[in-house]
Coordinates of C-alpha atoms and ligand atoms in Angstrom, one line a residue:
Chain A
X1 CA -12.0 -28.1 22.6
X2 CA -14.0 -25.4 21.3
X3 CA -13.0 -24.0 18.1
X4 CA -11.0 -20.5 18.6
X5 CA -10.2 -19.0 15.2
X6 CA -12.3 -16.5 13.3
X7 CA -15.4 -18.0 11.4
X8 CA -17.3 -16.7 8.4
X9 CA -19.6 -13.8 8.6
X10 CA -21.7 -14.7 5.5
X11 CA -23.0 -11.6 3.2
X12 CA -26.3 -11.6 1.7
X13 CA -24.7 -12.8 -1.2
X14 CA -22.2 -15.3 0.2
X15 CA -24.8 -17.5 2.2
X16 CA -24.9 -19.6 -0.7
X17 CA -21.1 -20.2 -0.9
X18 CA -21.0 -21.3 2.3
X19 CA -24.2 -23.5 2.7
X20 CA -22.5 -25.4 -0.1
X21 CA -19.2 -25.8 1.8
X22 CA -21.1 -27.4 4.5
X23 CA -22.5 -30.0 2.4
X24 CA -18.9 -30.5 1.1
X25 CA -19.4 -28.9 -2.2
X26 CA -17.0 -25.7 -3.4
X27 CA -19.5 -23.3 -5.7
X28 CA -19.0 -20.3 -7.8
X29 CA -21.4 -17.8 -9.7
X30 CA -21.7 -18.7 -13.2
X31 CA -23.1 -16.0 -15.4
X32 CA -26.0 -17.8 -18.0
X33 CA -25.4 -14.7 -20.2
X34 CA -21.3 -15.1 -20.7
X35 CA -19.9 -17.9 -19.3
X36 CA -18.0 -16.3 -16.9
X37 CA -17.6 -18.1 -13.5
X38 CA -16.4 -15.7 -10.1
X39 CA -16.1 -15.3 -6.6
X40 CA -15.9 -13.2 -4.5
X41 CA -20.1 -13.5 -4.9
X42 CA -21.7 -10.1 -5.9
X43 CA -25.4 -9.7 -7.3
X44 CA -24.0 -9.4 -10.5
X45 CA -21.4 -10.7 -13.1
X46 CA -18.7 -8.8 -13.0
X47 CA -17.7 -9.6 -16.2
X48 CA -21.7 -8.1 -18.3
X49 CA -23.3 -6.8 -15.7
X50 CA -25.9 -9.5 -16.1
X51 CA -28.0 -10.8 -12.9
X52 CA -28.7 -14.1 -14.8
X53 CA -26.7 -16.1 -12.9
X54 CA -26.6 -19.7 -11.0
X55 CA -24.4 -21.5 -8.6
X56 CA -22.4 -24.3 -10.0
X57 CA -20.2 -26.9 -8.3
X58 CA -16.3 -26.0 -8.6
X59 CA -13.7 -29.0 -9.7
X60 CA -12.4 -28.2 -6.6
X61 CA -9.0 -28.1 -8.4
X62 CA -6.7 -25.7 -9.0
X63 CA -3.2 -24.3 -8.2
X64 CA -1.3 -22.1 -6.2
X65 CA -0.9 -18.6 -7.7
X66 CA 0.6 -17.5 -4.9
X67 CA 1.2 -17.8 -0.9
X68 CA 2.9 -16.3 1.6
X69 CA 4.2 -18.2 5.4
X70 CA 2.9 -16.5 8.5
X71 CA 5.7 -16.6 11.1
X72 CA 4.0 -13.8 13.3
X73 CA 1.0 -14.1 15.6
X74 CA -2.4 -12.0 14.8
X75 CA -5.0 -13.9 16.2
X76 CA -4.5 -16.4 19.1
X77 CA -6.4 -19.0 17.5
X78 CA -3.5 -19.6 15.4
X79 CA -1.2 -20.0 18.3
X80 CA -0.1 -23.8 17.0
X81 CA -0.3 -23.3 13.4
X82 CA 2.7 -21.2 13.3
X83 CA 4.1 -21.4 10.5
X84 CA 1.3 -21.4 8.4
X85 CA 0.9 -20.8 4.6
X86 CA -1.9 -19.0 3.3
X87 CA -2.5 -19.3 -0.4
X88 CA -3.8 -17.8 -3.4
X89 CA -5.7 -20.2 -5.0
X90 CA -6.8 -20.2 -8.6
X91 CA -9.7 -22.5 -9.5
X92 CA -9.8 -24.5 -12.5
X93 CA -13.1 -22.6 -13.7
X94 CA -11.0 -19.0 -13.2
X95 CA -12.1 -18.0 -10.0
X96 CA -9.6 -17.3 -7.5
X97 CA -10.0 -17.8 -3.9
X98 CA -7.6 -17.4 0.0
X99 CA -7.3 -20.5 1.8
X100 CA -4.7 -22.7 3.6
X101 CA -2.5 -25.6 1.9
X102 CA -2.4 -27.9 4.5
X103 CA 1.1 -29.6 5.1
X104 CA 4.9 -28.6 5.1
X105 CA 4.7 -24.8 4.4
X106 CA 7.9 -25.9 2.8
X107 CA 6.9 -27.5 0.5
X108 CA 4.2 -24.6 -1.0
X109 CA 5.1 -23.2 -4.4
X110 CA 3.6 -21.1 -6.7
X111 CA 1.7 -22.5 -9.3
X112 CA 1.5 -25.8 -7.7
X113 CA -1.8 -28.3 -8.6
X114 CA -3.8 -28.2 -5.7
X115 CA -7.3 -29.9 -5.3
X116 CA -10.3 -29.1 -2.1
X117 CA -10.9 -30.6 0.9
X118 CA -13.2 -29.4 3.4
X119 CA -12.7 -29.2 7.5
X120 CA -15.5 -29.3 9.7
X121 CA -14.5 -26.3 11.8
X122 CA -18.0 -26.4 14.1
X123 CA -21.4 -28.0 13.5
X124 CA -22.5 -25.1 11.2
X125 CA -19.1 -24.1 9.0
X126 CA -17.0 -25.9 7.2
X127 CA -13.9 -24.4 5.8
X128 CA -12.4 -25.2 2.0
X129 CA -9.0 -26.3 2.3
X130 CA -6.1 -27.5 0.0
X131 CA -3.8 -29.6 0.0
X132 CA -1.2 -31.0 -3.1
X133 CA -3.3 -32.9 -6.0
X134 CA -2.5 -36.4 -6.1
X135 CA -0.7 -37.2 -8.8
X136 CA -1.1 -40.2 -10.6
X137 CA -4.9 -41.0 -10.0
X138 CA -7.5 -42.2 -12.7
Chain B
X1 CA -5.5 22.7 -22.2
X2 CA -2.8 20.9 -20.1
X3 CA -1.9 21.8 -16.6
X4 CA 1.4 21.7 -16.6
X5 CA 3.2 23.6 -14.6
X6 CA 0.3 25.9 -13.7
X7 CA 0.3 25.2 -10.4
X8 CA 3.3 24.9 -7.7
X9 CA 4.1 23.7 -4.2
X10 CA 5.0 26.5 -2.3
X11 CA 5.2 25.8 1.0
X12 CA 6.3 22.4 3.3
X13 CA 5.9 21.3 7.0
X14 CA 6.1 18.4 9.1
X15 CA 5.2 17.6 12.4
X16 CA 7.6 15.9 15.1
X17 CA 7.8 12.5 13.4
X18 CA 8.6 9.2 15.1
X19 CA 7.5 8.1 18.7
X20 CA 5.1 11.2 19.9
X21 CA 3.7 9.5 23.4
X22 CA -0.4 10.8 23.8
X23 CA -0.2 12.6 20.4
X24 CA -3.6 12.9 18.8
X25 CA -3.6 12.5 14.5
X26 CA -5.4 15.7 14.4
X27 CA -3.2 17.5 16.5
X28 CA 0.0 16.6 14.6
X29 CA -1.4 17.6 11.2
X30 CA -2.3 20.8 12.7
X31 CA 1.4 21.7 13.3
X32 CA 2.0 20.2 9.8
X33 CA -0.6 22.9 8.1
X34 CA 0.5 25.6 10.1
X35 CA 4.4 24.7 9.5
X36 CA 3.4 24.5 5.6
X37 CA 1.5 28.2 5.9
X38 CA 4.2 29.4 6.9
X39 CA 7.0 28.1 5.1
X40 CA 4.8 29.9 2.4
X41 CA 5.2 32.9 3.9
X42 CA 1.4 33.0 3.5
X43 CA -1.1 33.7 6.7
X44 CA -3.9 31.6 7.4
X45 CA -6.2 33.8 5.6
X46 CA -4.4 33.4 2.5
X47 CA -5.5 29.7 2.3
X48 CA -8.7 29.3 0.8
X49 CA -8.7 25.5 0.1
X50 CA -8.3 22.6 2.4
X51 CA -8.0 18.8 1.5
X52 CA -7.2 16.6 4.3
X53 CA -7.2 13.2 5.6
X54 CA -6.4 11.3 9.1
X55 CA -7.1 7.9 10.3
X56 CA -10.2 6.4 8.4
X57 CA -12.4 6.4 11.5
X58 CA -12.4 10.2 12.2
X59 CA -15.9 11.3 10.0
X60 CA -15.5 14.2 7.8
X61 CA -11.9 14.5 9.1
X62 CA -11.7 18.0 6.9
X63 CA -14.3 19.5 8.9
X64 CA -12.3 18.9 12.3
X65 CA -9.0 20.5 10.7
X66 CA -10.6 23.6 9.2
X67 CA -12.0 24.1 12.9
X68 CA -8.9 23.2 14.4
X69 CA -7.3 25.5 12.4
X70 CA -10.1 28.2 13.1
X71 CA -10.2 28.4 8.7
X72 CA -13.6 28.9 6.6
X73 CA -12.6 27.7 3.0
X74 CA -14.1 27.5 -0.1
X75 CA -13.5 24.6 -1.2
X76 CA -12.5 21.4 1.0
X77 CA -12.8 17.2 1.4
X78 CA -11.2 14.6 2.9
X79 CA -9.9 11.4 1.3
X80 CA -10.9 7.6 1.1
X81 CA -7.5 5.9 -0.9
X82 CA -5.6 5.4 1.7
X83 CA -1.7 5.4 0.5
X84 CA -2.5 7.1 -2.6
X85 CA -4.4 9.8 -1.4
X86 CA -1.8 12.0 -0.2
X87 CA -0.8 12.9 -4.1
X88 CA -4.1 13.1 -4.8
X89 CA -4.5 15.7 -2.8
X90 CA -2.6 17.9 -4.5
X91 CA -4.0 16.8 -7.7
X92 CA -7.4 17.6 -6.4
X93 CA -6.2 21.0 -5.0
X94 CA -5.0 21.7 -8.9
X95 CA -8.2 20.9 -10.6
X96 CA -9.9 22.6 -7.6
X97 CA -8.3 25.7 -8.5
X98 CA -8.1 25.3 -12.3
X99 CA -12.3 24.9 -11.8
X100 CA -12.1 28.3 -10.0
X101 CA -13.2 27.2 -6.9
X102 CA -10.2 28.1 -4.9
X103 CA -6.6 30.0 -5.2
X104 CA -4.6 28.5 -2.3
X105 CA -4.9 25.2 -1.2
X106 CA -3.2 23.6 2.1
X107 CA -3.3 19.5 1.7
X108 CA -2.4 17.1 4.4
X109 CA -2.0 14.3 6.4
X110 CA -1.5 13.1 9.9
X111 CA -1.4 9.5 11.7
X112 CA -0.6 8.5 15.5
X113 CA 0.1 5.1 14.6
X114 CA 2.7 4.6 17.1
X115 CA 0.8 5.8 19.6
X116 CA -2.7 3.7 18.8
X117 CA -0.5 0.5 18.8
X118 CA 0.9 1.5 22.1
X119 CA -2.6 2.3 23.9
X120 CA -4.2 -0.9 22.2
X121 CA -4.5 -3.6 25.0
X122 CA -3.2 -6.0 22.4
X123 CA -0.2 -4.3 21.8
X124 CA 2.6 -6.8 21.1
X125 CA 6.2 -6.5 22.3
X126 CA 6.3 -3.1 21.0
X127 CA 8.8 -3.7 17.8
X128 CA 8.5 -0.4 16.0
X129 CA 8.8 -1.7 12.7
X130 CA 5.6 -3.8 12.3
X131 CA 3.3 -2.2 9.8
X132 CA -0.3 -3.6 9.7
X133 CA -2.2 -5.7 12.2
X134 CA -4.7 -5.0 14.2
X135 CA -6.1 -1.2 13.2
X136 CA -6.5 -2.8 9.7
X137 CA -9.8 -2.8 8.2
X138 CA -10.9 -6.4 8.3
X139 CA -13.3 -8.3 6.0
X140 CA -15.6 -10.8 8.0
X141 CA -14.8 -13.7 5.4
X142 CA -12.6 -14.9 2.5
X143 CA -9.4 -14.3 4.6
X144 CA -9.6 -14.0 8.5
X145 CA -11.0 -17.8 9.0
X146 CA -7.6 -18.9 6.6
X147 CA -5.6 -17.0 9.3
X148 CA -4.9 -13.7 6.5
X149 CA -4.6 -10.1 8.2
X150 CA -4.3 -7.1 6.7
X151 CA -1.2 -5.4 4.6
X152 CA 1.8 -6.8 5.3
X153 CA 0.3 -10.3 3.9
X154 CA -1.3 -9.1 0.8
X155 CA 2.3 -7.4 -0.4
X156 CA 4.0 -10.2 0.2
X157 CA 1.7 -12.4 -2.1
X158 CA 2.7 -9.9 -4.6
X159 CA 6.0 -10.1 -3.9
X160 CA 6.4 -14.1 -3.7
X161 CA 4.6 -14.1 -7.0
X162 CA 7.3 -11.6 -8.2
X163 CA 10.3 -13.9 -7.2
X164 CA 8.4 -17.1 -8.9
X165 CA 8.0 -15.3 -12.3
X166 CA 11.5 -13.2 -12.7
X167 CA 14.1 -14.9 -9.9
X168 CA 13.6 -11.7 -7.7
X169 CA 15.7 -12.4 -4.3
X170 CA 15.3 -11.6 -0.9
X171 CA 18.7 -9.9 -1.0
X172 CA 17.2 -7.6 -4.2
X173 CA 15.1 -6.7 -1.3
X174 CA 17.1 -6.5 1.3
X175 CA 19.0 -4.2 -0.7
X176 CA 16.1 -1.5 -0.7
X177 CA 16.0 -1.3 3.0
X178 CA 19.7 -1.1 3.4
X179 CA 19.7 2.3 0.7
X180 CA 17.3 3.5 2.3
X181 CA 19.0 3.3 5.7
X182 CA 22.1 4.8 4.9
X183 CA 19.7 7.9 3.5
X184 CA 18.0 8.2 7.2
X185 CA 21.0 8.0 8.7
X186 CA 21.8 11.4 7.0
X187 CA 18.5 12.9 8.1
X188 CA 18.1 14.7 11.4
X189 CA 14.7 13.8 12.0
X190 CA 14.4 10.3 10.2
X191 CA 12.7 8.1 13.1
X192 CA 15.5 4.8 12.1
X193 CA 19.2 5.7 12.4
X194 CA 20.7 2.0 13.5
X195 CA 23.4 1.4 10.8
X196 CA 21.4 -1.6 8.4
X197 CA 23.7 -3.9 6.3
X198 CA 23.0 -6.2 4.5
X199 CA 23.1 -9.1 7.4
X200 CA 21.4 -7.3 9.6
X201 CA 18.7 -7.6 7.2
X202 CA 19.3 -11.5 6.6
X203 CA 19.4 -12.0 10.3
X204 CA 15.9 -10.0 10.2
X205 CA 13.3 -11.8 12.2
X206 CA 10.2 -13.3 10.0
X207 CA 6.9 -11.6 9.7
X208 CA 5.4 -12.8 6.9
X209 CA 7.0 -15.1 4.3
X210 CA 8.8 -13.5 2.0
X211 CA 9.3 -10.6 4.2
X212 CA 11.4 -10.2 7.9
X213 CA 10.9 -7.3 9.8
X214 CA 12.7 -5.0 7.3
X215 CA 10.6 -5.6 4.6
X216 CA 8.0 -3.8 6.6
X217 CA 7.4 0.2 7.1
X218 CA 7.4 1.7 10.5
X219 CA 4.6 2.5 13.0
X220 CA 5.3 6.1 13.5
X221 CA 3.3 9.3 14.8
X222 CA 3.8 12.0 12.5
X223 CA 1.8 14.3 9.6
X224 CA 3.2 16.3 6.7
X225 CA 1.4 19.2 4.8
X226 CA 2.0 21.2 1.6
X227 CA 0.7 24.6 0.1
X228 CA -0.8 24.4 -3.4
X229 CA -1.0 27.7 -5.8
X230 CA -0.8 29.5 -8.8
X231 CA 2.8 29.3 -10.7
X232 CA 1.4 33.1 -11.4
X233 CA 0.7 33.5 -7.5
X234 CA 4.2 31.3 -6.6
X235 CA 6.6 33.6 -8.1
X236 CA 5.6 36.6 -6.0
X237 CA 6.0 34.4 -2.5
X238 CA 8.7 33.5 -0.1
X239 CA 10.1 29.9 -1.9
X240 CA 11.2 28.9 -4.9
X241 CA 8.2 27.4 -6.7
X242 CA 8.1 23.8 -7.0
X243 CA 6.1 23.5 -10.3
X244 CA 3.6 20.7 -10.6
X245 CA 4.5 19.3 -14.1
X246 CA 2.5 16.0 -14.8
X247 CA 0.0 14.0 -12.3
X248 CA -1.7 10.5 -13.1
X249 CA -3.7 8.1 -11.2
X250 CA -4.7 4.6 -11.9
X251 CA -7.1 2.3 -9.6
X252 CA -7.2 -1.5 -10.4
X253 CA -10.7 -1.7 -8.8
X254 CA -10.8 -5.5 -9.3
X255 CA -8.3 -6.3 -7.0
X256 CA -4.7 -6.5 -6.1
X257 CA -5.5 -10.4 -6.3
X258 CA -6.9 -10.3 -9.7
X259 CA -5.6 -10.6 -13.4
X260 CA -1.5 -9.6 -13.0
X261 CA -1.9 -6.9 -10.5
X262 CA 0.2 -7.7 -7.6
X263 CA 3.1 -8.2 -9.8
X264 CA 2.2 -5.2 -12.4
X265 CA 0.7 -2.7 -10.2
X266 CA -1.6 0.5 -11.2
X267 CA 1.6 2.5 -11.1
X268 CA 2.5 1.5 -14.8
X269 CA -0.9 3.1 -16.2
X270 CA -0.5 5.9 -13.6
X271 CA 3.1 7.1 -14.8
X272 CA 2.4 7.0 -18.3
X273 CA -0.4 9.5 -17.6
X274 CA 1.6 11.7 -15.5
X275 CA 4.9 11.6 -18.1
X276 CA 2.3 12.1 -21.1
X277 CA 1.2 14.9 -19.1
X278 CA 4.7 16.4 -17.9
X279 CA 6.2 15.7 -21.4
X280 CA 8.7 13.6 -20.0
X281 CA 10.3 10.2 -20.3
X282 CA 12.0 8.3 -16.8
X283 CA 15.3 9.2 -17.9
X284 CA 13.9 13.1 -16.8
X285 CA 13.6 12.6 -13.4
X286 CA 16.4 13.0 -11.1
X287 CA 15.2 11.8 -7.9
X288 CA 12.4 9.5 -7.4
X289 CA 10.3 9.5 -3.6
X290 CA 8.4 6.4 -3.9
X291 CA 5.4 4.7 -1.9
X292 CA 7.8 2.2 -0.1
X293 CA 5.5 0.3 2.4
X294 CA 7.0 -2.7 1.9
X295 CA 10.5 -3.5 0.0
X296 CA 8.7 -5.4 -3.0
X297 CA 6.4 -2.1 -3.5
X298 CA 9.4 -0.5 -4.4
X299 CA 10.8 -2.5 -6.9
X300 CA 7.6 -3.6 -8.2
X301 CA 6.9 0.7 -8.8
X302 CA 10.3 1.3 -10.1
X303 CA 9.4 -1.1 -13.2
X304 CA 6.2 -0.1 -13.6
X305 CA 7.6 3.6 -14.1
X306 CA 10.2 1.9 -16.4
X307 CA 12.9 3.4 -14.9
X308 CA 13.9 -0.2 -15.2
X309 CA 12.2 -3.3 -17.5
X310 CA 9.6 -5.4 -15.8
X311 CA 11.3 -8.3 -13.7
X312 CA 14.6 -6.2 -13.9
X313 CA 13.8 -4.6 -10.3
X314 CA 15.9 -6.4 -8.4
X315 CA 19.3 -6.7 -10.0
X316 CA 18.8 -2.8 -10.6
X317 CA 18.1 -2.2 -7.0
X318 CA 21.1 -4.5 -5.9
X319 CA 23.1 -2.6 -8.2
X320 CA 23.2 0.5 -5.7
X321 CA 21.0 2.7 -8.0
X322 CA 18.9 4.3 -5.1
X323 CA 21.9 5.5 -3.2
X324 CA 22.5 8.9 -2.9
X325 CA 25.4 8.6 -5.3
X326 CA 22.9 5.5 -7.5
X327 CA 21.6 6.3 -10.9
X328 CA 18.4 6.8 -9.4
X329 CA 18.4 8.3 -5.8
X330 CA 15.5 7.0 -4.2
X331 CA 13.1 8.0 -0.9
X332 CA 16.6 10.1 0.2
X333 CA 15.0 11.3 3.8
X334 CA 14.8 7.4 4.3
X335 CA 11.2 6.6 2.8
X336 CA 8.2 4.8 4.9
X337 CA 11.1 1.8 5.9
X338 CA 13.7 4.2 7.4
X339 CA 12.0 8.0 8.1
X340 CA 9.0 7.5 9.1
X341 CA 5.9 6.1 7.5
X342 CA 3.3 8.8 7.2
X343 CA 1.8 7.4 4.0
X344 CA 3.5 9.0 1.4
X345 CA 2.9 12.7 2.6
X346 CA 6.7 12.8 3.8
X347 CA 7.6 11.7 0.0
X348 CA 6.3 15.2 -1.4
X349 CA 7.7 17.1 1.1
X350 CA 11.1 15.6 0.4
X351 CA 10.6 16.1 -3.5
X352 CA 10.2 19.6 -2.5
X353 CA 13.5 19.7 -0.3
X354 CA 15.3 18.4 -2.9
X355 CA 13.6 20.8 -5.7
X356 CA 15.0 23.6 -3.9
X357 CA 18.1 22.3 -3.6
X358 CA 18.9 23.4 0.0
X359 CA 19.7 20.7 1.6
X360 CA 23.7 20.1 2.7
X361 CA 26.1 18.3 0.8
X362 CA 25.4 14.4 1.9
X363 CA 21.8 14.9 1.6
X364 CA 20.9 16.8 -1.3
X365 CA 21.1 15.1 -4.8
X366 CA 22.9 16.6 -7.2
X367 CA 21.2 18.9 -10.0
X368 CA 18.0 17.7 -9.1
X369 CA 15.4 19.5 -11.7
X370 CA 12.9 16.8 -11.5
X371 CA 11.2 14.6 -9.1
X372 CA 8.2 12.1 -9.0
X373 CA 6.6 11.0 -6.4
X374 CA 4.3 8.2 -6.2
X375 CA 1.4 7.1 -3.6
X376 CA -0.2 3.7 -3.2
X377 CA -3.1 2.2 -1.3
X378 CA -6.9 1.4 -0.9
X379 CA -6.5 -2.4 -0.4
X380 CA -3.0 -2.0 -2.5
X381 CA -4.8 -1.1 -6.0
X382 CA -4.6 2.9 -5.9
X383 CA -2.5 4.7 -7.4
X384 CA -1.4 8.5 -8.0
X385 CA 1.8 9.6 -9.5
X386 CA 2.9 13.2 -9.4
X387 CA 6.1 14.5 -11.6
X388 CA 7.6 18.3 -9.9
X389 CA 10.4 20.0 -11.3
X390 CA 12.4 23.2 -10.0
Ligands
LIG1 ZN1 -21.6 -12.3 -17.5

């Protein structure tokens, strides 16, 4: 079935982001001048001002700063997702980021360790998901 | 040297507010600014100043209301910060005229949101009190392909995060809408005047997790307008002068989703600038009309003005203190959840009501000197405080 919900509309600056996503691989600007890592991506560090900058691969871990459950309808692509829980999502590396915690919206809290996975939503975009970290591991 | 009190609200006028079938934004605010002329006892050519704004996709929206209005003015704009502009109207119009470049200012504001809903093909099954959705401004990534539209979902991040970090409850919330029920219920032309208790609101149907229906601010077709001038100029004209005693504005640029700002909002920085400004403290003010467009705001703003200490919102809400007979009487024509949502214009004009002190018994607060009256918008970062006093 062809995919119905709303895609990306890259920016100049955000091409990058999601040309990573679609190889599987979260990024984030990194400012060479300060340290400082963010997105939304922007020409310039928020932070200095500086345009030395690079993309660098996220941990692709983080937690839930906070989320809220959509019990209404907005867009018809989300017809069987109701409820869903979109989330708040604070990187490891300080960025933070909307996306869905996949899973019992019931089980959502704030602050909650969460880690990436990606969904193939068509041949070109991928979308960076989350679900609960998995405790326990190596 | 300070501004306080130099300049005054003189005159007030509304629209027909609520459900106004084929009204036109443009058309409602002009039969605000007319209503507000006159309440001034002033004629058109008195008015020498004009700062307006209407739904963010009329261009130079200003220019269409001075010809509407068939006025030439010296100084005019219209205004991009959505919620918060409405008080910054009026703080423009001051430093407008403190610059010299006016004397008389009419400020103003006007929506048809009931009316847009109800011509859009989309229109759902036509619930009035469903703020947000599809005339919002929507980014093309970071939020629509997660399934995230507009208001209604960004406050309630702000308010989930509030109930993680201080035990804030859906009742504490609940308790907002109900107080400011029972005040629309004693205002003729509040657009909400079902009776609201407390289960109604628990029964409320979901929205968006944590808020139900009542949570939410109306869709309503209405505009509001006030008359700015001189204290000097005030005294001589047909009201009581509402003095203008402290303004403030504070705009967390970065974000409502970075640093702390959903749950300590740019009305903290904004007060203190206004009550700096005004010479006051929050035990001053009387009656507060606050930027309600969702429960949380309201709680979330009444800490942030420390009328109460941060994370303390709640129980003080539930405690009854923005009843009419509460400590702090709160949005008392009903606010955005109960009156009619015209984003934050009708808030002045009911500091103004209750400035005069005109209004019958059962509506009008007691000895009330002092009023502030906050605004909040532009992606939910803006802020504008204003502090008025009889
Ligand atoms: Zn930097």
């Amino acid at each position: 079935m062809a995919y119905n919900k709303p895609l990306p509309v890259p920016s100049a600056e955000s091409k990058p982001f999601w040309e990573g996503c679609r190889r599987h691989e979260l990024l984030v600007q990194r400012c060479r001048a300060c340290g400082k890592h963010w997105l939304p991506p922007s020409a310039l560090c928020p932070e200095c001002l500086s345009t030395e900058w690079e993309w660098t691969r996220a941990s692709g871990k983080g937690k839930v700063f906070s989320f809220v459950v959509y019990h209404r309808l907005y867009h018809p692509g989300f017809k069987d997702e109701l409820p869903y829980a979109v989330a708040l999502i604070e990187l490891e590396e300080g960025p933070r980021m909307l996306s869905n915690v996949a899973g019992d919206v019931k089980a959502v809290k704030c602050d909650m360790p969460v880690e990436v996975f990606f969904e193939d939503a068509t041949e070109e975009v991928s979308l960076p998901k989350f679900r609960a970290a998995s405790s326990g591991r190596p | 040297m300070s501004l306080r009190d130099k300049y005054a609200i003189v005159g007030i006028g509304q629209s027909q507010i609520g459900e106004v079938p084929g009204s036109s934004s443009l058309g409602l605010l002009a039969e605000a600014m007319k209503n507000a002329i006159q309440d001034a006892g002033l004629n058109k050519g008195e008015v020498d100043g004009l700062v307006s704004r209407g739904p963010d996709d009329i261009y130079c929206h200003h220019q269409r209301m001075g010809e509407v209005l068939g006025l030439n003015v010296n100084y005019s704009t219209s205004l991009d910060n959505g919620g918060a502009s409405q008080a910054l109207g009026v703080i423009l119009a001051c430093l407008a005229m403190d610059a010299g470049l006016c004397h008389t200012v009419v400020c103003g504001y006007g929506r048809n949101a009931w009316s847009r809903t109800r011509q859009a093909a989309e229109s759902r099954k036509g619930s009035l009190q469903q703020h947000a959705g599809a005339e919002e401004q929507l980014p093309r990534e970071f939020g629509p392909e997660f399934g995230y539209f507009g208001a209604v979902a960004t406050h309630a991040f702000g308010a989930q995060r509030h109930m993680h970090l201080y035990g804030t409850t859906k009742e504490q919330m609940g308790a907002v809408a109900v107080s400011f029920r029972k005040h629309a219920r004693r205002t003729p032309w509040a657009q909400m005047k079902k009776p609201l208790t407390m289960e109604d609101y628990r029964q409320g149907r979901l929205i968006i997790e944590p808020f139900n229906v009542y949570d939410c601010s109306l869709r309503t077709d209405a505009a509001g307008a006030v008359v700015v001038t001189s204290a000097e100029r005030a005294r001589s004209l047909k009201q009581p002068p509402v003095y203008i005693s402290g303004f403030g504005s504070h705009n967390n640029l970065r974000g409502w989703f970075f640093d702390d700002h959903m749950v300590n909002t740019a009305a903290r920085a904004s007060g203190q600038t206004a009550f700096r400004m005004a010479g006051m403290s929050p035990g001053d003010v009387d009656t507060a009309q606050l930027y309600d467009c969702f429960t949380y705001m309201v709680i979330a703003e009444l800490e942030d003005y420390g009328f109460c200490p941060k994370g303390e919102g709640g129980p003080f809400v539930a405690s009854g203190a923005l009843d009419l007979e509460g400590v702090l009487p709160t949005n008392t024509a009903g606010g955005q959840l109960s009156e009619g949502h015209v984003e934050g214009m009708l808030q002045i004009l009911e500091a103004v009501r209750q400035l005069r002190q005109k209004e019958p018994p059962g509506r009008q607060v007691p000895k009330a000197e002092v009023a502030l009256v906050s605004g909040h918008g532009g992606n939910a970062v803006c802020h504008t405080t204003l502090i008025l006093r009889r």
